[in-house]
CSV table of C-alpha atoms in Angstrom, one decimal:
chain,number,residue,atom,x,y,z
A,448,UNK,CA,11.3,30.5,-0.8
A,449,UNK,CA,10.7,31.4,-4.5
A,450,UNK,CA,9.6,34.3,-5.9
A,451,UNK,CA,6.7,32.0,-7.5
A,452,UNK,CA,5.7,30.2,-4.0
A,453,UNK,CA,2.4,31.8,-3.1
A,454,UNK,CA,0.9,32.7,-6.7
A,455,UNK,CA,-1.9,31.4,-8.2
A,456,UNK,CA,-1.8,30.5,-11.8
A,457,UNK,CA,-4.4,29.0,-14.2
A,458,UNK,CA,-3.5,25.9,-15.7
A,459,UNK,CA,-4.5,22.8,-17.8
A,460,UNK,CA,-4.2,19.3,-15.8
A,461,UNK,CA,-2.5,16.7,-18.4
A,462,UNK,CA,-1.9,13.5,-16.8
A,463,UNK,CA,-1.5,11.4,-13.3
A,464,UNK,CA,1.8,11.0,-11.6
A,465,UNK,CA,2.8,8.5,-8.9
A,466,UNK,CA,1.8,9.9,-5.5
A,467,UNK,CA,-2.5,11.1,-5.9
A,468,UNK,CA,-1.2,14.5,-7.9
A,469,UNK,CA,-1.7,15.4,-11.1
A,470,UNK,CA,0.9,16.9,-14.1
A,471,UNK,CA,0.4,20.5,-15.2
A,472,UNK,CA,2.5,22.4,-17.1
A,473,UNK,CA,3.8,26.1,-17.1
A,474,UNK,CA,5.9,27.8,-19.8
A,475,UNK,CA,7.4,24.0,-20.2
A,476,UNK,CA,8.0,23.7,-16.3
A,477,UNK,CA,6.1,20.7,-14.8
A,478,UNK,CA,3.7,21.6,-12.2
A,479,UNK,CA,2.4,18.3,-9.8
A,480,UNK,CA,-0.4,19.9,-8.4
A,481,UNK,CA,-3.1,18.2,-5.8
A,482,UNK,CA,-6.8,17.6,-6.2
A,483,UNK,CA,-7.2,18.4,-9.6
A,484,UNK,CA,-8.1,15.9,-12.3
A,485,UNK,CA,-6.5,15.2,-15.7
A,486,UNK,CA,-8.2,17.4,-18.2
A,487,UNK,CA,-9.3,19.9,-15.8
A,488,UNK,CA,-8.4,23.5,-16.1
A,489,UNK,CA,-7.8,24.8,-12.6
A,490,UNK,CA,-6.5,27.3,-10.8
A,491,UNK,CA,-4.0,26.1,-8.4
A,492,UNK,CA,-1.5,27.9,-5.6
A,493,UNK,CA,2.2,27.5,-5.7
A,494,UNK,CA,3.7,26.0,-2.6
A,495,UNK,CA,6.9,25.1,-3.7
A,496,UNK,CA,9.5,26.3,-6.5
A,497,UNK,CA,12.4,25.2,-5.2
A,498,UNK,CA,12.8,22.8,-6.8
A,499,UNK,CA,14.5,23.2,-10.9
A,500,UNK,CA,12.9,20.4,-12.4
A,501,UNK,CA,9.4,20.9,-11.0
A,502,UNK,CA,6.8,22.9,-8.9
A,503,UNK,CA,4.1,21.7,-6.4
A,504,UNK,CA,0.6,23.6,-6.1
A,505,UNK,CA,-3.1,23.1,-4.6
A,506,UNK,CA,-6.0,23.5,-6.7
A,507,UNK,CA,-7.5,26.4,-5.8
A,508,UNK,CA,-11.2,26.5,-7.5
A,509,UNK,CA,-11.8,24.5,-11.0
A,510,UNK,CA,-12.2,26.4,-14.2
A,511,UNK,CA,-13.5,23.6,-16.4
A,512,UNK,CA,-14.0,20.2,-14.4
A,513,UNK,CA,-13.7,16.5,-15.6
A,514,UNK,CA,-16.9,14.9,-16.2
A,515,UNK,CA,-15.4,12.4,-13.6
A,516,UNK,CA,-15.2,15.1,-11.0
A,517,UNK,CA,-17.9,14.4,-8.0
A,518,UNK,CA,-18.4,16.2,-4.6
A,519,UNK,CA,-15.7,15.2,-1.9
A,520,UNK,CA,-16.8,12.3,-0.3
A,521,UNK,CA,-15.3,14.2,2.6
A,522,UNK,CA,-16.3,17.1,3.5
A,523,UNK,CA,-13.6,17.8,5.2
A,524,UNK,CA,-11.5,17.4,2.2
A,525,UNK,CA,-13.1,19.0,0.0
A,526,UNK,CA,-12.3,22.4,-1.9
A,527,UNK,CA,-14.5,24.4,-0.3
A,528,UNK,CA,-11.9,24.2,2.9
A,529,UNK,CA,-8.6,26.3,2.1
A,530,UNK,CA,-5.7,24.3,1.1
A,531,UNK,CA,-4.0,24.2,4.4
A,532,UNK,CA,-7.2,23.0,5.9
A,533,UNK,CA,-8.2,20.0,4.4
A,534,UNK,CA,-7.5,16.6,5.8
A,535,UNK,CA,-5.6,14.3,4.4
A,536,UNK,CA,-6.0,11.0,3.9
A,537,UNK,CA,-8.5,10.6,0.8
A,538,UNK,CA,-6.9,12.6,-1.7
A,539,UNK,CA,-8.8,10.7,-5.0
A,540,UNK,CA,-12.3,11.7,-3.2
A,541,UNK,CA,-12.9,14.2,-5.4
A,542,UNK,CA,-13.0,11.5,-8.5
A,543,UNK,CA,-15.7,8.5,-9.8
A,544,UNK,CA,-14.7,5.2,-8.5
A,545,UNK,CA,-14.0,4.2,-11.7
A,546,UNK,CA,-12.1,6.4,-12.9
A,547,UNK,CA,-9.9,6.1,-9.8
A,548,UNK,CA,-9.1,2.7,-10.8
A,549,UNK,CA,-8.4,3.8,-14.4
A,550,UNK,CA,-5.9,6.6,-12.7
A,551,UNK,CA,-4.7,3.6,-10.7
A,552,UNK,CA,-3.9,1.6,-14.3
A,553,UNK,CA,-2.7,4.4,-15.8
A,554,UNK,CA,-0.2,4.6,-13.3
A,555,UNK,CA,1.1,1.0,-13.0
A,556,UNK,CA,1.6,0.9,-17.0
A,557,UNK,CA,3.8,3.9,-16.9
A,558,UNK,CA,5.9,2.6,-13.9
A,559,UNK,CA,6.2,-0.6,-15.4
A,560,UNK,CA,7.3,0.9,-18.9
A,561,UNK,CA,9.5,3.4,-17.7
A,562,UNK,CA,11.5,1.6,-14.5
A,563,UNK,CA,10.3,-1.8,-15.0
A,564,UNK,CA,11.2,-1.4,-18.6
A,565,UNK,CA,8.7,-3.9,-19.6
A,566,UNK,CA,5.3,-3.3,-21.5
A,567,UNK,CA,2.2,-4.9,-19.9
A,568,UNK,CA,-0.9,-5.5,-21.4
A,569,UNK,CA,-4.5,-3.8,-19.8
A,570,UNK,CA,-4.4,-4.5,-16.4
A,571,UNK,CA,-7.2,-3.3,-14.6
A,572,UNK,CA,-7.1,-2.5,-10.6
A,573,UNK,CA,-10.2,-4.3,-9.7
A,574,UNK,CA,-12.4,-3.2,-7.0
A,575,UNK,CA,-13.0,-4.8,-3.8
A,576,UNK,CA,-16.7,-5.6,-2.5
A,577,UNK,CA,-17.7,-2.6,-0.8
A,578,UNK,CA,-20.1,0.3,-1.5
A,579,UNK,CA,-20.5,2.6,-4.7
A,580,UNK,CA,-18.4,5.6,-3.5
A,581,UNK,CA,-15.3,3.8,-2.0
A,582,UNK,CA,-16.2,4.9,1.5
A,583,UNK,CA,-16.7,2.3,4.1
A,584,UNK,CA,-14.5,-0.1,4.4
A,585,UNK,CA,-10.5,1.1,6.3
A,586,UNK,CA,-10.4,-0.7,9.9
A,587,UNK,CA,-7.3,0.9,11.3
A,588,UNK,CA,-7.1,4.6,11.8
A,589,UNK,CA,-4.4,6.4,12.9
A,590,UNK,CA,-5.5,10.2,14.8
A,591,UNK,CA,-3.0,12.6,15.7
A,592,UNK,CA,-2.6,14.7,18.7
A,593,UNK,CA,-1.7,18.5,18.7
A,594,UNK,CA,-0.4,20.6,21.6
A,595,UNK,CA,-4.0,21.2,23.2
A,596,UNK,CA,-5.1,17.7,22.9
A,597,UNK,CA,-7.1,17.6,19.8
A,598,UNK,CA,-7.2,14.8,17.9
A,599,UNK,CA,-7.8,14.4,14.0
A,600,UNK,CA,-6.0,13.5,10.8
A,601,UNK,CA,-3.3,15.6,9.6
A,602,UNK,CA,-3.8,17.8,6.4
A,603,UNK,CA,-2.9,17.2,3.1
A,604,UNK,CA,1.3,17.1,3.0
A,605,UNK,CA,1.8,18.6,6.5
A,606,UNK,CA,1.7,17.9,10.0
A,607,UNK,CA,-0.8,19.7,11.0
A,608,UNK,CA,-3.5,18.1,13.0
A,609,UNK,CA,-7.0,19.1,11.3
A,610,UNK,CA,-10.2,18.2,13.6
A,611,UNK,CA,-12.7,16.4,11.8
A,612,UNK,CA,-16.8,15.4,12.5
A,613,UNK,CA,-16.6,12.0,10.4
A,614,UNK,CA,-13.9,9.5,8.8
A,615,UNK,CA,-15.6,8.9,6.1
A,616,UNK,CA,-13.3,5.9,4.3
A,617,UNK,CA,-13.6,4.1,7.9
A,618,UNK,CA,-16.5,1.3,9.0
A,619,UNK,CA,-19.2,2.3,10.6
A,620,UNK,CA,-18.4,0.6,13.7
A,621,UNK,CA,-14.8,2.2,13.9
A,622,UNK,CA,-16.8,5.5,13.4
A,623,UNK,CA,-18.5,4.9,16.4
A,624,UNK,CA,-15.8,4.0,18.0
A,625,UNK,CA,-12.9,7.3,16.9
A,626,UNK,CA,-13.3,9.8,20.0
A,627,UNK,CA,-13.1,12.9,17.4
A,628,UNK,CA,-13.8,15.5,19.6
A,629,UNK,CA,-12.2,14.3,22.8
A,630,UNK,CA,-9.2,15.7,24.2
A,631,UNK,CA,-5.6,13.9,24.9
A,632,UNK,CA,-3.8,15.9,26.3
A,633,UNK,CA,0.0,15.0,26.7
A,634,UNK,CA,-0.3,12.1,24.0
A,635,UNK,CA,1.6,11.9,20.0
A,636,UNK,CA,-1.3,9.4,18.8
A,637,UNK,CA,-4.3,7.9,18.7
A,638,UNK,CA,-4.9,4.0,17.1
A,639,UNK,CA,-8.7,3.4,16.3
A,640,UNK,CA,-9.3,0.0,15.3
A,641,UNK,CA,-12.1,-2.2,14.6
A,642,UNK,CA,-11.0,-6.5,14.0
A,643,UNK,CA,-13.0,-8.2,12.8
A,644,UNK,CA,-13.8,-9.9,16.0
A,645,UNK,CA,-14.3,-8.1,19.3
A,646,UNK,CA,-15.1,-5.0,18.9
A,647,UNK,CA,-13.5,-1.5,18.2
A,648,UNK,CA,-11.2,0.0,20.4
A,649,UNK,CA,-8.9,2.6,20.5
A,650,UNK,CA,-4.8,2.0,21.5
A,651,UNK,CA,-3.9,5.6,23.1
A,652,UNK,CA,-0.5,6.5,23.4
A,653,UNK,CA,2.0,3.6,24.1
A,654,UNK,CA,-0.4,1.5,25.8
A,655,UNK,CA,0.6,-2.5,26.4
A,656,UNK,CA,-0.7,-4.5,23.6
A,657,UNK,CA,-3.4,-6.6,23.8
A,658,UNK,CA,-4.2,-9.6,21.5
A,659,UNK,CA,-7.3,-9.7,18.7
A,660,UNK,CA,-8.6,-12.3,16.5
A,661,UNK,CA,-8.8,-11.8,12.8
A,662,UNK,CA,-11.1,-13.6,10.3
A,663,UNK,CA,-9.7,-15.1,6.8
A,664,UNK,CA,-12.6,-17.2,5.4
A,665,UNK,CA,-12.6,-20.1,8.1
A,666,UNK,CA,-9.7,-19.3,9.4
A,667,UNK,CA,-8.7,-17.5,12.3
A,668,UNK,CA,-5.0,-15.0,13.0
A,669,UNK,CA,-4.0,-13.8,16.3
A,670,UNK,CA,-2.0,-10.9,16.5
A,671,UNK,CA,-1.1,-7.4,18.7
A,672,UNK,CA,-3.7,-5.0,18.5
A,673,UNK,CA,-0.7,-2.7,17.4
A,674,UNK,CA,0.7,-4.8,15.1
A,675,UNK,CA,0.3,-4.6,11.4
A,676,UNK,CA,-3.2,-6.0,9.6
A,677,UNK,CA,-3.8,-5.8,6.3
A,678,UNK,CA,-6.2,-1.9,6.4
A,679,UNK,CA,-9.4,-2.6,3.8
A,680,UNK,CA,-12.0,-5.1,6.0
A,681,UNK,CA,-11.8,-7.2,2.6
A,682,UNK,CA,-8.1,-7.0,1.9
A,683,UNK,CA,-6.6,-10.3,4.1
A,684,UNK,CA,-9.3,-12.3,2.5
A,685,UNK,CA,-8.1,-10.4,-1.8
A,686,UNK,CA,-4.7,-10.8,-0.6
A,687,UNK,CA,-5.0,-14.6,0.2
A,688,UNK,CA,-6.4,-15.8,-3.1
A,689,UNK,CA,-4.3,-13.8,-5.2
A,690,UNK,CA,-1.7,-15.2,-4.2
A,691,UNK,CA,-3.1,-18.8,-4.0
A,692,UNK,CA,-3.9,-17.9,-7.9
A,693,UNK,CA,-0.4,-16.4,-8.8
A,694,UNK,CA,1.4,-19.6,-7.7
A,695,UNK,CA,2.1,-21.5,-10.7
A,696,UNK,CA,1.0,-25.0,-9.6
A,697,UNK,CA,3.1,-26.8,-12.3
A,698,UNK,CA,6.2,-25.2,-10.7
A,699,UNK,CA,5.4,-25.3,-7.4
A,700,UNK,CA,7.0,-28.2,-5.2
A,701,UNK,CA,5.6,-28.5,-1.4
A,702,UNK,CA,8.8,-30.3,-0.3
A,703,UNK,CA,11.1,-27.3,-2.0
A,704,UNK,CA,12.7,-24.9,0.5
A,705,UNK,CA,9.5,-22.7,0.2
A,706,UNK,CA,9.4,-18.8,1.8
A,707,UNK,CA,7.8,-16.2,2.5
A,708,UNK,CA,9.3,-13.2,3.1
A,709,UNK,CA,8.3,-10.1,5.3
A,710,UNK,CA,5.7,-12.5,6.9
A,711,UNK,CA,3.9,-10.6,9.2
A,712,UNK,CA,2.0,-13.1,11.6
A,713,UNK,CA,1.6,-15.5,8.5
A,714,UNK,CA,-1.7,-14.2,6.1
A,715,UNK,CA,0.2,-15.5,3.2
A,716,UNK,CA,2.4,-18.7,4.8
A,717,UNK,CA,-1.0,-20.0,5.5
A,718,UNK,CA,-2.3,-19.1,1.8
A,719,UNK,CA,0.2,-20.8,0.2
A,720,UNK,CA,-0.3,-24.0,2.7
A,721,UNK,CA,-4.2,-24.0,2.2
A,722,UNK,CA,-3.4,-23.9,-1.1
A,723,UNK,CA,-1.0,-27.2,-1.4
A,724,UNK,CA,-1.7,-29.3,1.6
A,725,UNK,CA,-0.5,-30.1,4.9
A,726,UNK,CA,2.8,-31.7,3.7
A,727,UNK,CA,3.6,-28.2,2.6
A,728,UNK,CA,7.0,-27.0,3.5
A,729,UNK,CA,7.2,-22.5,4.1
A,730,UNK,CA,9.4,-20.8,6.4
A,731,UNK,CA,8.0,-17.4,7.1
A,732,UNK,CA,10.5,-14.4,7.9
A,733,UNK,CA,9.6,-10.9,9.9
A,734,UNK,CA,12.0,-8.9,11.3
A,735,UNK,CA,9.1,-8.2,14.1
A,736,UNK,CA,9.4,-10.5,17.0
A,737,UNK,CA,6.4,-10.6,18.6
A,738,UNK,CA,4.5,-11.0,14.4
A,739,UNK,CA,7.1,-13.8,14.6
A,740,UNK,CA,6.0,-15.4,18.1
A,741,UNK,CA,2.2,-14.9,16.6
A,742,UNK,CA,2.9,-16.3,13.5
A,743,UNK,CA,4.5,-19.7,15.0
A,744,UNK,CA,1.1,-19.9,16.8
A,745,UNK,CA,-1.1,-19.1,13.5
A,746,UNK,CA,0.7,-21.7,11.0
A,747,UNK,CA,0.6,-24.6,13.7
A,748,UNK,CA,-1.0,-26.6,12.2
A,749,UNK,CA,1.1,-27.6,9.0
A,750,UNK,CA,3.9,-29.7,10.5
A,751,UNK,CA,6.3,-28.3,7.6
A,752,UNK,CA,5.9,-24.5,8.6
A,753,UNK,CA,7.7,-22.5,10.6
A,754,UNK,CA,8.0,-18.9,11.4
A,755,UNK,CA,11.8,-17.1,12.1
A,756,UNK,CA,13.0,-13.7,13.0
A,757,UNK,CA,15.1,-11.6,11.3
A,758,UNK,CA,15.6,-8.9,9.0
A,759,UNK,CA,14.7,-10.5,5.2
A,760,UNK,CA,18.2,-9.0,3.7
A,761,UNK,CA,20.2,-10.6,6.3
A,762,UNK,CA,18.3,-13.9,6.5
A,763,UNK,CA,18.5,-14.3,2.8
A,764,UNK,CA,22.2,-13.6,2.7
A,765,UNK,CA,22.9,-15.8,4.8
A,766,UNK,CA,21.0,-18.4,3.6
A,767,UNK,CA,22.3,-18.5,0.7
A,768,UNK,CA,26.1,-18.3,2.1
A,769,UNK,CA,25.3,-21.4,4.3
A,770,UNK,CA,23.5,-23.8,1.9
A,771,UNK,CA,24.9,-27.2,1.4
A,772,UNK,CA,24.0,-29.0,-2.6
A,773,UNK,CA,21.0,-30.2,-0.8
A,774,UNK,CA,19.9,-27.1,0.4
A,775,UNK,CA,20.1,-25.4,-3.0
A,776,UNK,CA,18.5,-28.2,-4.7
A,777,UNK,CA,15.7,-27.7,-2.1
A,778,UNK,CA,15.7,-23.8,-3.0
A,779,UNK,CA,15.9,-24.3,-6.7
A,780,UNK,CA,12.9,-25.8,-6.8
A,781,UNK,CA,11.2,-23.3,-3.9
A,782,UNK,CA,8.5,-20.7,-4.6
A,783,UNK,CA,9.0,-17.5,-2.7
A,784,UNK,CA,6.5,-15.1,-1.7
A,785,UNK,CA,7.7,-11.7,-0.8
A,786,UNK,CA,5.3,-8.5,0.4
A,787,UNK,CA,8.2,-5.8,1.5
A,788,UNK,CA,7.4,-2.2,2.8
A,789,UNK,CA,6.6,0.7,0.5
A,790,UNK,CA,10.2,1.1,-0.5
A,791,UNK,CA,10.6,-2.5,-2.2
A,792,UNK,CA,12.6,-5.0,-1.7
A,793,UNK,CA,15.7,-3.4,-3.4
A,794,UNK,CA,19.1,-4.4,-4.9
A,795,UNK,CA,20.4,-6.4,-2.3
A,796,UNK,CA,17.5,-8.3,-1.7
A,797,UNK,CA,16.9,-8.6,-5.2
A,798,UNK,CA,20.8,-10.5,-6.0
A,799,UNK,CA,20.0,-12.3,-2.8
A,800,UNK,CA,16.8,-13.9,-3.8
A,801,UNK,CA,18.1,-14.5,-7.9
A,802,UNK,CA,21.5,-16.1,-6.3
A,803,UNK,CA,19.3,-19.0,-4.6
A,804,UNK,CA,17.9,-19.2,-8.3
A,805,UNK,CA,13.8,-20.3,-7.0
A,806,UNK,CA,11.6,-21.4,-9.6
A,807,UNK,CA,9.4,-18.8,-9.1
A,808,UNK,CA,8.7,-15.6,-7.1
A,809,UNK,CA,5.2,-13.7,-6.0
A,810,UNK,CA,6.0,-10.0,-5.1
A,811,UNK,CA,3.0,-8.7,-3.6
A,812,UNK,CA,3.4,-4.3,-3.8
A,813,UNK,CA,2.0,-1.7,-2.4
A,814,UNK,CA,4.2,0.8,-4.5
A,815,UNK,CA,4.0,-0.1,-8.2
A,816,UNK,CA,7.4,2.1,-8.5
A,817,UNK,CA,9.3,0.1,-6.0
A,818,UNK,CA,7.8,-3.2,-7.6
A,819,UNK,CA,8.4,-1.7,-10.9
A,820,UNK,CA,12.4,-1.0,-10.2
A,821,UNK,CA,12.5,-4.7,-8.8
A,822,UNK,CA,10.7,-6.2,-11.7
A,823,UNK,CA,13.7,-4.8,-13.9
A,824,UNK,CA,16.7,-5.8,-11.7
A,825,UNK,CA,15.0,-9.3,-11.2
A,826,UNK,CA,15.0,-9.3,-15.2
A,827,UNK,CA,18.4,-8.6,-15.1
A,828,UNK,CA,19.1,-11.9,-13.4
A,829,UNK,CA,16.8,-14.0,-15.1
A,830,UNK,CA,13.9,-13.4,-14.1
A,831,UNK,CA,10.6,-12.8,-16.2
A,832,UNK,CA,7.7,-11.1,-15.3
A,833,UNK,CA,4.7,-13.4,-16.5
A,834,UNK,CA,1.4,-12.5,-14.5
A,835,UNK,CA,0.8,-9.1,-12.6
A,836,UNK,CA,-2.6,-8.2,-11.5
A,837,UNK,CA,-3.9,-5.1,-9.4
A,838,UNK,CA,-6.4,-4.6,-6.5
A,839,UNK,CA,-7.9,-1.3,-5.1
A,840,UNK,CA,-7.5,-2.0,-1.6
A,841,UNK,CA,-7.2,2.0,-0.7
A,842,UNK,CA,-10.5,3.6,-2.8
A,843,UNK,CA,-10.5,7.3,-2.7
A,844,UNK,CA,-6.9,7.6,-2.2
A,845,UNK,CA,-4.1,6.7,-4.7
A,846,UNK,CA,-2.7,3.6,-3.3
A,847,UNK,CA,-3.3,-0.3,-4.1
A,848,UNK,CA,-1.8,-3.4,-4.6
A,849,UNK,CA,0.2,-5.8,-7.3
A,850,UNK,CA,0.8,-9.1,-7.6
A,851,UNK,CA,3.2,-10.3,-9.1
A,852,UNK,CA,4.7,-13.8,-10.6
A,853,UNK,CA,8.3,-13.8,-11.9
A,854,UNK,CA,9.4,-17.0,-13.5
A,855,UNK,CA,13.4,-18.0,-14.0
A,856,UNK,CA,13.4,-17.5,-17.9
């Protein structure tokens, strides 16, 4: 611990870094402090100095606020709750919708320019359907348990279970469902959920999975109540025509070794077949077995799918180690569609996917720092970035999605 950690200072808020804090400076030290705005003057409590290159605080109380500051949309959040006391889980609440999303753009651009070392014009994160404040609309909750029992989100940067009267960003029916004053005793975790068939229900513990039905437009998914499902009630149905609109249908060849990587139980498989036909040829990949087993089920009905399991960089190396001419003809001409965790797809995968040389790529990120790194080592192989566009599928926190098209240059 620093000699600084514990102080409160009184600085000016200058600009938004990756992560839902803000950039202050002090005597030329950079300062990411939380739940401030840039522009504000605030003051804000050091809780770490160890650190030479920077310091992290908490806004304490707000000197001069933005004029796109508004009341928490969660109370519970809010800064009338000490630091150490606020839930976390909503840490843009405190901001105008709008201006979220112009937050959100800032913070693409600068990723892209500085590790994707490419410029990009305006690109807006557009807003989902959904009400005015950005509350509403998450269908997945996850509560934690503490050592009596209680259950509730943990605060802001800590483990610390907080107990909370409302989830604000979550449905009404999952709401009505979360058991926030209940006690479990004995258990890590809570799961509330609430599909988009069947009702809510909550998943205590390490309790057997049990199968729900998801909703796409006319189409229906089956998958593990525990497995993983797109979070906003809107997102599946976003997700599913972006990427049916980043597909360049002039490069796109249904009989071409087509993929799509980190699969899941086959949202975007079935996108991209929907989009181009029955005689559409994808293999889907997941490294989940039972997603796999789901997704053979979901993409049934196009005789030229097919779901496998394994982990994407393995797959893909070996892929490409056992192709025959035919094969990489097949994968020349493939579009791949790739949606990897937060941390990106990375350098491996990356030389994998250029060394099968496709015809085109669709990265869809939920990091625009991991998508921006890839962006630049796919253009060091070729590959140029052509369309990106970005959704708000997370409102009143700092997360969203990109999409992405890379063509072979």
């Amino acid at each position: 611990m620093g000699e600084m950690q514990g102080k409160t200072l009184e600085i000016d808020v200058t600009n938004i870094a990756h992560g839902g804090v803000s950039v202050a400076r002090h005597d030329g030290r950079v300062i990411f402090v939380s739940d401030a705005i840039p522009g504000e003057r605030v003051k804000a409590r050091i809780t770490e100095d160890s650190k030479k290159s920077f310091w992290r605080a908490e806004t304490v109380s707000v000197v001069e606020p933005s004029e796109h500051r508004r009341p928490h949309v969660w109370a519970a959040a809010s800064l009338d709750r000490v630091p150490e006391e606020r839930a976390g889980g909503a840490e843009f609440g405190h901001i105008t919708l709008d201006h979220q999303r112009e937050l959100k753009r800032q913070v693409l651009e600068d990723s892209m320019q500085r590790m994707g070392r490419t410029t990009i014009e305006h690109t807006p994160v557009e807003g989902l359907e959904g009400s005015d404040d950005g509350t509403g609309w998450r269908t997945r909750v996850r509560l934690h348990v503490d050592e009596y029992g209680r259950v509730g989100p943990y605060a802001a940067r800590s483990h610390r279970v907080i107990e909370v009267d409302d989830l604000p960003l979550a449905t009404a029916a999952l709401n009505e469902a979360a058991p926030l004053r209940q006690l479990f005793a004995g258990e890590e975790h809570v799961d509330v959920l609430s599909p988009s068939t069947g009702g809510a229900r909550l998943i205590v513990g390490t309790q057997k999975p049990t199968t729900i039905t998801e909703v796409v437009g006319e189409r229906e998914f089956r998958l593990a109540d525990s497995g993983f499902w797109q979070v906003h009630e809107h997102a599946a149905s976003t997700l599913t025509t972006a990427v049916q609109e980043a597909i360049d249908g002039d490069r796109f060849d249904p009989r071409a070794h087509n993929l799509d990587l980190y699969g899941g139980v086959g949202l975007l498989a079935a996108a991209v077949a929907d989009r181009f036909g029955p005689a559409t040829q994808i293999t889907s990949v997941e490294s989940d077995s039972a997603a796999t087993d789901f997704a053979a089920g979901n993409l049934v009905e196009w005789i030229g799918a097919n779901a496998q399991t394994g982990r994407v960089e393995r797959w893909v190396r070996e892929l490409a180690a056992s192709a025959t001419a035919i094969d990489k003809g097949r994968l020349r001409n493939a579009t791949i569609v790739l949606d990897p965790p937060r941390s990106g797809a990375g350098k491996e995968v990356v030389a994998s996917l250029a060394a099968l040389a496709p015809a085109q790529l669709v990265y869809v990120a939920c990091d625009p720092v991991a998508l921006s790194r890839d962006v630049a080592l796919f253009a060091e192989r070729g590959y140029e970035l052509v369309r990106l566009r970005a959704y708000d599928l997370f409102p009143n926190t700092h997360h969203f999605e990109a999409v992405a098209t890379l063509v072979r240059s």
